[in-house]
Amino acid sequence: MRLFLCHESPLTDERTSNNSCVANVFTGVCVCSLVRRFDQPQKYKPFISKCTMYGDLNIGSVRHVNVKARLPATTSTESVELLDDNEHILGIKIIGGDHNLMNYSSILTFHPEIIEGRSGTLVIESFMVDIPDGNTKDETCYFVKALINCNLNSLSEVSEWMDVQEDQRVFSTLSYVNIDVL
């Protein structure tokens, strides 16, 4: 049985339909660049310990990741299925590994937003996956949503931290320039 689902969130607006999902709101301009680093998902995905990428980042690129012991898997092989830098879209498909996420694919889209008066990014993630034998739709949804939520919360924290670091670098640079000018 093929399952198309979205990660649910309390955030909804007129852009959200039954076929899309609002994952979380992340402040910070570095969200898209973090996710686009297909060769370094461990920077924001806490369940990945190591990644080896084959080829440059483009459609068809493949990465092999080692999964930390907290999940019922040790490896996953993933491919870039869709990459549009102009529209800020990234599509990934799992093509192998020792897990139950058969025919799993997801599409992430990134949308600039003003959130609480600050620039931010709205990340929308949709996914499809086959329901494994012996599992129910609800069990599969619960697992995938929990995994996505964990990844997106980590992405939020990492991007916020990077924004703070960038703000400190800019402030330090400006302070240095001001001292030189005096």
Backbone as ProteinMPNN parsed JSONL, in Angstrom:
{"seq_chain_A": "MRLFLCHESPLTDERTSNNSCVANVFTGVCVCSLVRRFDQPQKYKPFISKCTMYGDLNIGSVRHVNVKARLPATTSTESVELLDDNEHILGIKIIGGDHNLMNYSSILTFHPEIIEGRSGTLVIESFMVDIPDGNTKDETCYFVKALINCNLNSLSEVSEWMDVQEDQRVFSTLSYVNIDVL", "coords_chain_A": {"N_chain_A": [[0.85, -1.182, 0.0], [0.624, 2.176, -0.896], [1.52, 5.237, 0.573], [0.729, 8.554, 1.02], [1.639, 11.303, 2.756], [1.729, 14.082, 4.993], [3.783, 16.015, 7.092], [2.394, 17.112, 10.042], [1.397, 20.202, 11.575], [0.667, 22.758, 13.973], [0.613, 25.11, 12.616], [-1.078, 26.726, 10.128], [-2.244, 27.949, 7.005], [-3.591, 29.769, 4.168], [-2.09, 28.622, 2.143], [-1.719, 26.025, 2.758], [-2.677, 22.77, 2.089], [-4.458, 19.634, 1.914], [-2.536, 18.107, 0.731], [-0.053, 19.08, 1.352], [2.339, 20.132, 3.783], [2.877, 21.934, 6.697], [5.781, 22.222, 8.247], [7.461, 23.401, 10.291], [8.278, 26.616, 11.621], [11.141, 28.352, 10.907], [13.413, 30.621, 12.077], [15.847, 32.572, 10.484], [18.231, 32.845, 7.861], [19.744, 30.826, 6.858], [18.634, 28.332, 6.531], [17.841, 27.024, 4.101], [20.323, 26.762, 2.822], [21.615, 25.036, 4.582], [20.113, 22.633, 4.358], [20.442, 22.158, 1.687], [23.016, 21.271, 1.579], [23.639, 18.483, 0.715], [25.61, 16.649, 1.087], [26.237, 16.787, 3.757], [24.277, 16.0, 5.837], [24.325, 15.39, 8.507], [24.843, 17.675, 9.885], [22.497, 18.834, 10.691], [20.687, 16.779, 11.049], [20.012, 14.769, 13.606], [20.158, 11.971, 13.833], [21.981, 10.95, 12.113], [25.215, 9.776, 11.643], [27.385, 9.764, 9.904], [28.257, 10.667, 6.556], [28.661, 9.83, 3.168], [29.207, 11.093, 0.044], [28.491, 10.707, -3.421], [29.553, 12.065, -6.326], [28.805, 15.379, -7.64], [26.604, 17.921, -6.293], [23.665, 17.504, -7.726], [20.788, 16.614, -9.692], [20.229, 13.196, -9.308], [22.478, 12.721, -7.823], [24.028, 10.797, -5.235], [23.95, 9.781, -1.843], [25.382, 8.048, 0.898], [24.435, 7.205, 4.041], [25.286, 6.728, 7.471], [23.414, 5.548, 10.121], [22.616, 6.487, 13.415], [22.516, 4.441, 16.375], [20.029, 4.702, 17.638], [17.843, 4.351, 16.05], [15.79, 2.032, 14.133], [17.68, 1.044, 12.129], [20.742, 0.972, 10.217], [21.979, 1.956, 8.003], [21.425, 4.119, 5.147], [20.659, 4.81, 1.797], [20.486, 7.462, -0.388], [19.012, 9.608, -2.862], [19.184, 12.544, -4.91], [16.311, 13.808, -6.209], [14.964, 15.999, -7.131], [15.869, 19.304, -7.687], [15.804, 22.618, -7.316], [17.086, 25.597, -7.339], [16.177, 28.174, -7.763], [13.449, 28.176, -7.097], [13.635, 27.151, -4.593], [13.469, 24.326, -3.826], [13.79, 20.981, -2.822], [14.048, 17.643, -3.555], [14.122, 14.357, -2.331], [14.918, 10.898, -2.511], [14.777, 7.744, -0.98], [16.817, 5.122, -1.782], [17.905, 2.792, -0.961], [19.228, 0.709, 1.724], [19.132, -0.463, 5.158], [16.407, -0.549, 6.353], [12.898, 0.127, 7.052], [11.683, 1.952, 5.373], [10.521, 1.865, 2.619], [10.452, 2.865, -0.77], [10.399, 5.547, -0.064], [10.003, 8.99, -0.364], [10.621, 12.49, -0.331], [9.675, 15.929, -0.427], [10.988, 19.048, 0.035], [10.19, 22.388, 0.58], [11.034, 25.835, 0.648], [10.204, 28.898, 2.063], [10.406, 32.365, 2.164], [9.62, 34.322, 4.995], [8.126, 36.722, 7.222], [8.463, 36.563, 10.55], [7.285, 37.134, 13.64], [8.261, 39.732, 13.392], [10.804, 39.335, 12.377], [13.053, 38.258, 9.789], [12.538, 35.129, 8.282], [12.171, 31.606, 7.588], [9.804, 29.525, 6.164], [9.362, 26.159, 6.259], [8.214, 23.585, 4.304], [7.344, 20.27, 4.262], [6.66, 17.419, 2.455], [5.818, 13.97, 2.134], [6.095, 10.616, 0.791], [5.535, 7.171, 1.275], [5.854, 3.616, 1.33], [3.738, 1.424, 3.148], [5.093, -0.712, 5.45], [5.036, -4.331, 5.496], [3.255, -5.841, 8.127], [3.006, -3.54, 9.57], [0.856, -0.783, 10.449], [-0.978, 1.889, 8.84], [-1.178, 4.039, 10.635], [0.937, 3.485, 12.445], [3.153, 3.703, 10.753], [2.915, 6.366, 9.914], [3.188, 7.689, 12.375], [5.859, 7.069, 13.072], [7.367, 8.185, 10.888], [6.567, 10.894, 10.98], [7.519, 11.575, 13.523], [10.275, 11.304, 13.148], [10.753, 13.218, 11.106], [9.917, 15.528, 12.481], [11.826, 15.649, 14.533], [14.177, 16.022, 13.001], [13.555, 18.503, 11.77], [13.204, 20.2, 13.958], [15.797, 20.172, 14.958], [17.081, 21.324, 12.749], [16.011, 23.89, 12.921], [17.128, 24.762, 15.377], [19.9, 24.66, 14.785], [20.067, 26.451, 12.62], [19.222, 28.83, 13.83], [21.291, 29.134, 15.701], [23.425, 29.491, 13.898], [22.662, 31.928, 12.772], [22.924, 33.63, 14.996], [25.685, 33.441, 15.384], [26.554, 34.593, 12.972], [25.494, 37.187, 13.24], [27.073, 38.033, 15.395], [29.613, 37.999, 14.192], [29.294, 39.996, 12.24], [28.782, 42.204, 13.904], [31.221, 42.268, 15.313], [32.987, 42.795, 13.194], [32.021, 45.307, 12.369], [32.517, 46.773, 14.697], [35.295, 46.648, 14.767], [35.943, 48.041, 12.426], [34.912, 50.564, 13.118], [36.628, 51.251, 15.219], [39.061, 51.49, 13.846], [38.471, 53.687, 12.212], [38.197, 55.795, 14.014]], "CA_chain_A": [[0.0, 0.0, 0.0], [1.383, 3.422, -1.013], [0.995, 6.202, 1.521], [1.172, 9.937, 0.863], [1.316, 12.031, 3.976], [2.474, 15.286, 5.288], [4.063, 16.254, 8.502], [1.392, 18.056, 10.507], [1.834, 21.225, 12.508], [-0.429, 23.67, 14.28], [0.668, 26.261, 11.73], [-1.776, 26.532, 8.859], [-2.716, 29.165, 6.35], [-4.275, 29.487, 2.916], [-1.242, 27.852, 1.249], [-1.663, 24.646, 3.215], [-3.787, 21.93, 1.656], [-4.311, 18.264, 2.402], [-1.382, 17.49, 0.094], [1.192, 19.719, 1.754], [2.411, 20.149, 5.227], [3.698, 22.951, 7.316], [6.605, 21.468, 9.175], [7.807, 24.28, 11.397], [8.805, 27.896, 11.195], [12.515, 28.523, 11.348], [13.99, 31.92, 11.812], [17.208, 32.463, 9.97], [18.345, 32.784, 6.409], [20.635, 29.752, 6.456], [17.926, 27.052, 6.519], [17.916, 26.395, 2.781], [21.708, 26.381, 2.54], [21.923, 23.852, 5.394], [19.462, 21.451, 3.788], [21.021, 21.965, 0.363], [24.285, 20.546, 1.754], [23.252, 17.076, 0.623], [26.746, 15.854, 1.531], [26.457, 16.943, 5.195], [23.008, 16.04, 6.556], [24.576, 15.243, 9.935], [24.922, 19.005, 10.502], [21.214, 19.15, 11.324], [19.905, 15.564, 11.299], [20.697, 14.181, 14.752], [20.257, 10.516, 13.78], [22.988, 10.57, 11.126], [26.565, 9.908, 12.198], [28.383, 9.929, 8.85], [27.699, 10.706, 5.204], [29.584, 9.783, 2.042], [28.468, 11.492, -1.148], [29.079, 10.323, -4.688], [29.231, 13.05, -7.341], [28.472, 16.743, -7.242], [25.192, 18.092, -5.966], [22.738, 17.716, -8.83], [19.806, 15.531, -9.758], [20.874, 11.907, -9.474], [23.546, 12.543, -6.832], [23.711, 9.771, -4.244], [24.704, 9.788, -0.59], [25.23, 6.879, 1.764], [24.543, 7.699, 5.41], [25.255, 5.797, 8.593], [22.394, 5.971, 11.064], [22.962, 6.196, 14.812], [21.862, 3.235, 16.91], [18.712, 4.956, 18.233], [16.789, 4.041, 15.081], [15.825, 0.645, 13.663], [18.406, 1.015, 10.865], [22.142, 1.368, 10.355], [22.396, 2.679, 6.795], [20.418, 4.558, 4.187], [21.211, 5.358, 0.558], [19.495, 8.45, -0.81], [19.309, 10.256, -4.125], [18.508, 13.814, -5.209], [15.334, 13.613, -7.282], [14.513, 17.307, -7.583], [16.68, 20.385, -7.139], [15.505, 23.88, -7.98], [17.599, 26.678, -6.491], [15.367, 29.384, -7.949], [12.194, 28.012, -6.368], [13.992, 26.619, -3.27], [12.826, 23.02, -3.687], [14.701, 19.844, -2.807], [13.363, 16.356, -3.477], [15.033, 13.261, -2.019], [14.308, 9.57, -2.507], [15.601, 6.689, -0.393], [16.945, 4.076, -2.802], [18.468, 1.578, -0.374], [19.545, 0.757, 3.143], [18.547, -1.542, 5.97], [15.312, 0.048, 7.118], [11.578, -0.201, 6.513], [11.114, 3.076, 4.623], [10.599, 1.509, 1.21], [9.88, 3.836, -1.706], [10.227, 6.821, 0.643], [10.486, 10.205, -1.02], [10.102, 13.708, 0.292], [9.946, 17.203, -1.09], [11.058, 20.184, 0.949], [10.157, 23.712, -0.039], [11.445, 26.875, 1.581], [9.483, 30.118, 1.742], [10.758, 33.475, 3.051], [8.496, 34.826, 5.788], [8.412, 37.59, 8.353], [7.929, 35.854, 11.704], [7.499, 37.942, 14.837], [9.052, 40.897, 13.026], [12.135, 38.959, 11.907], [13.105, 37.43, 8.592], [12.577, 33.716, 8.606], [11.886, 30.666, 6.51], [8.784, 28.516, 6.404], [9.749, 24.925, 5.595], [7.091, 22.685, 4.09], [7.85, 18.962, 3.844], [5.687, 16.386, 2.115], [6.499, 12.708, 1.891], [5.363, 9.41, 0.411], [6.246, 5.964, 1.69], [5.06, 2.398, 1.374], [3.51, 0.895, 4.491], [5.745, -2.022, 5.51], [4.252, -5.477, 5.961], [3.258, -5.961, 9.578], [2.753, -2.235, 10.176], [-0.366, -0.1, 10.027], [-0.8, 3.251, 8.352], [-0.942, 4.903, 11.792], [2.283, 3.242, 12.966], [4.101, 4.255, 9.79], [2.805, 7.834, 10.007], [3.741, 8.128, 13.65], [7.312, 6.969, 12.998], [7.922, 9.146, 9.933], [6.335, 12.242, 11.501], [8.434, 11.802, 14.645], [11.598, 11.479, 12.578], [10.779, 14.516, 10.442], [9.838, 16.563, 13.504], [13.132, 15.716, 15.186], [15.103, 16.649, 12.05], [13.227, 19.901, 11.551], [13.514, 20.942, 15.184], [17.248, 20.32, 14.972], [17.383, 22.316, 11.715], [15.666, 25.184, 13.491], [18.125, 25.121, 16.385], [21.186, 24.893, 14.131], [19.999, 27.685, 11.825], [19.19, 29.956, 14.774], [22.641, 29.275, 16.223], [24.241, 30.078, 12.834], [22.289, 33.341, 12.672], [23.542, 34.335, 16.127], [27.116, 33.521, 15.086], [26.725, 35.573, 11.894], [25.258, 38.508, 13.832], [28.245, 38.371, 16.201], [30.708, 38.307, 13.274], [29.015, 41.3, 11.65], [28.989, 43.192, 14.958], [32.658, 42.347, 15.562], [33.585, 43.471, 12.05], [31.648, 46.713, 12.443], [33.242, 47.356, 15.831], [36.686, 46.77, 14.362], [35.996, 49.141, 11.464], [34.721, 51.809, 13.845], [37.851, 51.547, 15.969], [40.048, 51.965, 12.877], [38.067, 54.999, 11.709], [38.463, 56.778, 15.065]], "C_chain_A": [[0.885, 1.23, 0.0], [0.713, 4.468, -0.149], [1.567, 7.573, 1.214], [0.716, 10.706, 2.079], [2.116, 13.301, 4.07], [2.742, 15.337, 6.777], [3.107, 17.345, 8.959], [1.985, 19.031, 11.504], [0.643, 22.101, 12.844], [-0.449, 24.894, 13.375], [-0.073, 25.942, 10.438], [-2.138, 27.898, 8.291], [-3.299, 28.773, 5.0], [-3.418, 28.679, 1.943], [-1.25, 26.372, 1.606], [-2.906, 23.895, 2.764], [-3.592, 20.546, 2.253], [-3.089, 17.576, 1.809], [-0.07, 18.195, 0.394], [1.225, 19.739, 3.264], [3.31, 21.273, 5.691], [4.494, 22.237, 8.393], [6.91, 22.279, 10.422], [8.27, 25.592, 10.813], [10.202, 28.019, 11.765], [12.924, 29.953, 11.078], [15.39, 31.691, 11.306], [17.226, 32.268, 8.478], [19.157, 31.589, 5.944], [19.943, 28.4, 6.356], [18.102, 26.336, 5.19], [19.341, 25.946, 2.482], [22.134, 25.176, 3.366], [21.357, 22.591, 4.758], [20.06, 21.131, 2.422], [22.364, 21.241, 0.428], [23.975, 19.059, 1.835], [24.355, 16.164, 1.144], [26.981, 15.928, 3.038], [25.141, 16.992, 5.979], [23.192, 15.926, 8.075], [24.715, 16.587, 10.639], [23.609, 19.393, 11.174], [20.333, 17.929, 11.579], [20.589, 14.774, 12.413], [20.847, 12.664, 14.712], [21.292, 10.028, 12.764], [24.372, 10.811, 11.72], [27.614, 10.204, 11.13], [27.687, 9.92, 7.495], [28.833, 10.658, 4.19], [28.771, 10.08, 0.794], [29.242, 11.085, -2.393], [28.606, 11.32, -5.739], [28.972, 14.426, -6.748], [26.992, 16.826, -6.931], [24.413, 18.456, -7.226], [21.761, 16.547, -8.832], [20.528, 14.231, -10.086], [22.034, 11.68, -8.513], [23.089, 11.571, -5.759], [24.577, 9.983, -3.006], [24.383, 8.511, 0.169], [25.432, 7.392, 3.18], [24.535, 6.534, 6.394], [24.319, 6.38, 9.628], [22.834, 5.586, 12.472], [22.058, 5.095, 15.347], [20.468, 3.466, 17.471], [17.558, 4.645, 17.289], [16.89, 2.575, 14.657], [16.44, 0.544, 12.26], [19.869, 1.324, 11.162], [22.63, 2.154, 9.146], [21.181, 3.115, 5.981], [21.155, 5.121, 2.977], [20.121, 6.211, -0.075], [19.965, 9.176, -2.057], [18.552, 11.578, -4.237], [17.599, 13.578, -6.405], [14.888, 14.934, -7.909], [15.366, 18.355, -6.904], [16.411, 21.643, -7.948], [15.916, 25.014, -7.056], [16.777, 27.952, -6.621], [14.079, 29.335, -7.132], [12.4, 27.468, -4.957], [13.224, 25.326, -2.966], [13.904, 21.948, -3.725], [13.877, 18.577, -2.639], [14.372, 15.244, -3.297], [14.257, 11.948, -2.03], [15.293, 8.602, -1.864], [15.611, 5.526, -1.379], [17.556, 2.793, -2.247], [18.745, 1.759, 1.106], [18.839, -0.364, 3.879], [17.491, -0.983, 6.92], [13.993, -0.315, 6.452], [10.941, 0.926, 5.705], [11.272, 2.833, 3.126], [9.838, 2.531, 0.362], [9.577, 5.168, -1.022], [10.776, 7.941, -0.228], [9.867, 11.401, -0.317], [10.482, 14.906, -0.554], [9.907, 18.279, -0.02], [11.02, 21.461, 0.137], [10.413, 24.746, 1.045], [10.846, 28.202, 1.132], [9.9, 31.232, 2.695], [9.508, 34.025, 3.725], [9.011, 35.871, 6.77], [7.694, 36.957, 9.545], [8.296, 36.657, 12.947], [8.445, 39.099, 14.552], [10.45, 40.601, 12.508], [12.021, 38.158, 10.617], [13.22, 35.983, 9.009], [12.268, 32.88, 7.381], [10.822, 29.687, 6.975], [9.193, 27.292, 5.597], [8.525, 24.031, 5.509], [7.671, 21.37, 3.576], [6.693, 18.003, 3.629], [6.448, 15.096, 1.855], [5.526, 11.632, 1.437], [6.201, 8.229, 0.842], [5.295, 4.779, 1.597], [4.892, 1.972, 2.827], [4.127, -0.504, 4.538], [4.778, -3.121, 5.949], [4.374, -5.569, 7.474], [3.045, -4.65, 10.306], [1.418, -1.69, 9.683], [-0.011, 1.276, 9.483], [-0.464, 4.174, 9.518], [0.462, 4.724, 12.36], [3.337, 3.863, 12.054], [4.105, 5.774, 9.861], [3.459, 8.355, 11.271], [5.269, 8.135, 13.595], [7.901, 8.05, 12.096], [7.735, 10.577, 10.44], [7.274, 12.553, 12.658], [9.854, 12.049, 14.136], [11.733, 12.844, 11.906], [10.764, 15.639, 11.478], [11.178, 16.744, 14.21], [14.152, 16.407, 14.27], [14.826, 18.133, 11.885], [13.448, 20.757, 12.794], [15.015, 21.173, 15.296], [17.689, 21.351, 13.931], [17.11, 23.718, 12.228], [16.734, 25.65, 14.473], [19.466, 25.464, 15.742], [21.154, 26.202, 13.343], [19.936, 28.92, 12.719], [20.58, 30.206, 15.336], [23.554, 29.922, 15.173], [23.93, 31.549, 12.648], [22.931, 34.158, 13.784], [25.036, 34.502, 15.87], [27.39, 34.559, 14.011], [26.52, 36.986, 12.418], [26.462, 38.948, 14.654], [29.434, 38.712, 15.324], [30.511, 39.689, 12.661], [29.261, 42.397, 12.676], [30.481, 43.371, 15.238], [33.364, 43.075, 14.433], [33.276, 44.954, 12.084], [32.382, 47.409, 13.581], [34.691, 47.587, 15.453], [36.852, 47.932, 13.4], [35.851, 50.472, 12.174], [35.962, 52.202, 14.639], [38.923, 52.09, 15.023], [39.738, 53.385, 12.394], [38.368, 56.085, 12.728], [39.923, 57.1, 15.068]], "O_chain_A": [[1.806, 1.325, 0.811], [-0.513, 4.58, -0.134], [2.787, 7.728, 1.156], [-0.475, 10.746, 2.387], [3.056, 13.538, 3.311], [2.013, 14.77, 7.59], [3.021, 18.396, 8.323], [2.957, 18.721, 12.192], [-0.305, 22.173, 12.062], [-1.429, 25.639, 13.368], [0.272, 24.99, 9.738], [-2.312, 28.87, 9.027], [-3.481, 27.59, 4.716], [-3.958, 28.099, 1.001], [-0.815, 25.548, 0.801], [-4.034, 24.318, 3.018], [-2.654, 20.323, 3.017], [-2.648, 16.554, 2.336], [0.934, 17.922, -0.263], [0.247, 19.401, 3.929], [4.376, 21.514, 5.124], [3.923, 21.708, 9.346], [6.615, 21.824, 11.527], [8.618, 25.667, 9.634], [10.42, 27.816, 12.96], [12.789, 30.439, 9.955], [16.04, 30.711, 11.671], [16.355, 31.614, 7.904], [19.252, 31.353, 4.74], [20.615, 27.398, 6.114], [18.474, 25.163, 5.161], [19.543, 24.858, 1.942], [22.938, 24.369, 2.899], [22.06, 21.588, 4.636], [20.171, 19.963, 2.047], [22.802, 20.661, -0.565], [24.043, 18.457, 2.907], [24.088, 15.048, 1.588], [27.835, 15.21, 3.557], [24.915, 17.948, 6.72], [22.312, 16.323, 8.838], [24.706, 16.638, 11.869], [23.601, 20.187, 12.115], [19.319, 18.045, 12.267], [21.639, 14.172, 12.186], [21.614, 12.117, 15.505], [21.458, 8.823, 12.579], [24.669, 11.892, 12.228], [28.63, 10.832, 11.426], [26.667, 9.257, 7.308], [29.838, 11.354, 4.332], [27.775, 9.413, 0.515], [30.473, 11.111, -2.421], [27.41, 11.417, -6.017], [28.926, 14.607, -5.531], [26.221, 15.924, -7.259], [24.498, 19.58, -7.722], [21.906, 15.604, -8.054], [21.333, 14.168, -11.015], [22.527, 10.557, -8.4], [21.909, 11.525, -5.413], [25.759, 10.314, -3.098], [23.279, 7.973, 0.093], [26.482, 7.953, 3.492], [23.881, 5.512, 6.185], [24.414, 7.557, 9.975], [23.359, 4.494, 12.692], [20.97, 4.857, 14.823], [19.772, 2.492, 17.759], [16.4, 4.676, 17.707], [17.941, 1.951, 14.802], [15.817, 0.033, 11.33], [20.199, 1.865, 12.217], [23.583, 2.927, 9.246], [20.084, 2.569, 6.106], [22.154, 5.825, 3.121], [18.993, 5.761, -0.276], [21.164, 9.339, -2.281], [17.437, 11.72, -3.734], [18.059, 13.197, -7.481], [14.487, 14.977, -9.072], [15.57, 18.309, -5.691], [16.753, 21.718, -9.128], [15.201, 25.356, -6.114], [16.694, 28.73, -5.671], [13.67, 30.338, -6.546], [11.436, 27.337, -4.202], [12.455, 25.238, -2.009], [14.815, 21.997, -4.551], [13.1, 18.454, -1.692], [15.367, 15.181, -4.019], [13.099, 11.89, -1.616], [16.488, 8.628, -2.159], [14.561, 5.011, -1.764], [17.709, 1.814, -2.976], [18.522, 2.831, 1.667], [18.052, -1.113, 3.3], [17.678, -0.958, 8.137], [13.972, -0.981, 5.417], [9.755, 0.848, 5.386], [12.054, 3.505, 2.453], [8.752, 2.989, 0.718], [8.604, 5.837, -1.368], [11.881, 7.843, -0.762], [8.758, 11.339, 0.213], [11.469, 14.894, -1.29], [8.937, 18.408, 0.727], [11.723, 21.601, -0.864], [10.055, 24.553, 2.207], [10.965, 28.585, -0.032], [9.77, 31.079, 3.91], [8.464, 34.173, 3.089], [10.196, 35.892, 7.104], [6.47, 36.831, 9.547], [9.473, 36.834, 13.261], [9.321, 39.413, 15.359], [11.209, 41.528, 12.226], [11.028, 37.469, 10.382], [13.914, 35.651, 9.971], [12.123, 33.4, 6.275], [10.931, 29.095, 8.049], [9.355, 27.379, 4.38], [7.876, 23.752, 6.518], [8.398, 21.35, 2.583], [5.857, 17.804, 4.51], [7.594, 15.126, 1.406], [4.318, 11.715, 1.659], [7.43, 8.273, 0.783], [4.084, 4.924, 1.765], [5.802, 2.143, 3.638], [3.74, -1.382, 3.767], [3.823, -2.865, 6.683], [5.458, -5.398, 8.033], [2.914, -4.637, 11.53], [0.919, -2.091, 8.632], [1.109, 1.757, 9.646], [0.438, 5.005, 9.407], [1.112, 5.706, 12.72], [4.295, 4.473, 12.527], [5.165, 6.399, 9.867], [4.195, 9.342, 11.242], [5.901, 9.1, 14.025], [8.831, 8.752, 12.494], [8.655, 11.389, 10.338], [7.772, 13.674, 12.766], [10.553, 12.92, 14.653], [12.722, 13.546, 12.118], [11.525, 16.599, 11.359], [11.609, 17.871, 14.453], [14.902, 17.275, 14.716], [15.756, 18.939, 11.863], [13.84, 21.919, 12.684], [15.452, 22.255, 15.687], [18.574, 22.163, 14.201], [17.899, 24.633, 11.992], [17.191, 26.792, 14.41], [20.098, 26.453, 16.116], [22.108, 26.978, 13.394], [20.534, 29.946, 12.398], [21.011, 31.355, 15.44], [24.36, 30.793, 15.501], [24.834, 32.343, 12.391], [23.427, 35.258, 13.541], [25.593, 35.574, 16.106], [28.348, 35.324, 14.117], [27.286, 37.889, 12.081], [26.836, 40.12, 14.616], [30.199, 39.618, 15.656], [31.46, 40.469, 12.573], [29.882, 43.412, 12.36], [30.953, 44.498, 15.383], [34.251, 43.89, 14.685], [34.161, 45.777, 11.856], [32.826, 48.545, 13.417], [35.258, 48.627, 15.79], [37.786, 48.722, 13.532], [36.582, 51.415, 11.874], [36.298, 53.384, 14.713], [39.619, 53.047, 15.363], [40.649, 54.189, 12.194], [38.758, 57.189, 12.35], [40.375, 57.911, 15.877]]}, "name": "protein", "num_of_chains": 1, "seq": "MRLFLCHESPLTDERTSNNSCVANVFTGVCVCSLVRRFDQPQKYKPFISKCTMYGDLNIGSVRHVNVKARLPATTSTESVELLDDNEHILGIKIIGGDHNLMNYSSILTFHPEIIEGRSGTLVIESFMVDIPDGNTKDETCYFVKALINCNLNSLSEVSEWMDVQEDQRVFSTLSYVNIDVL"}
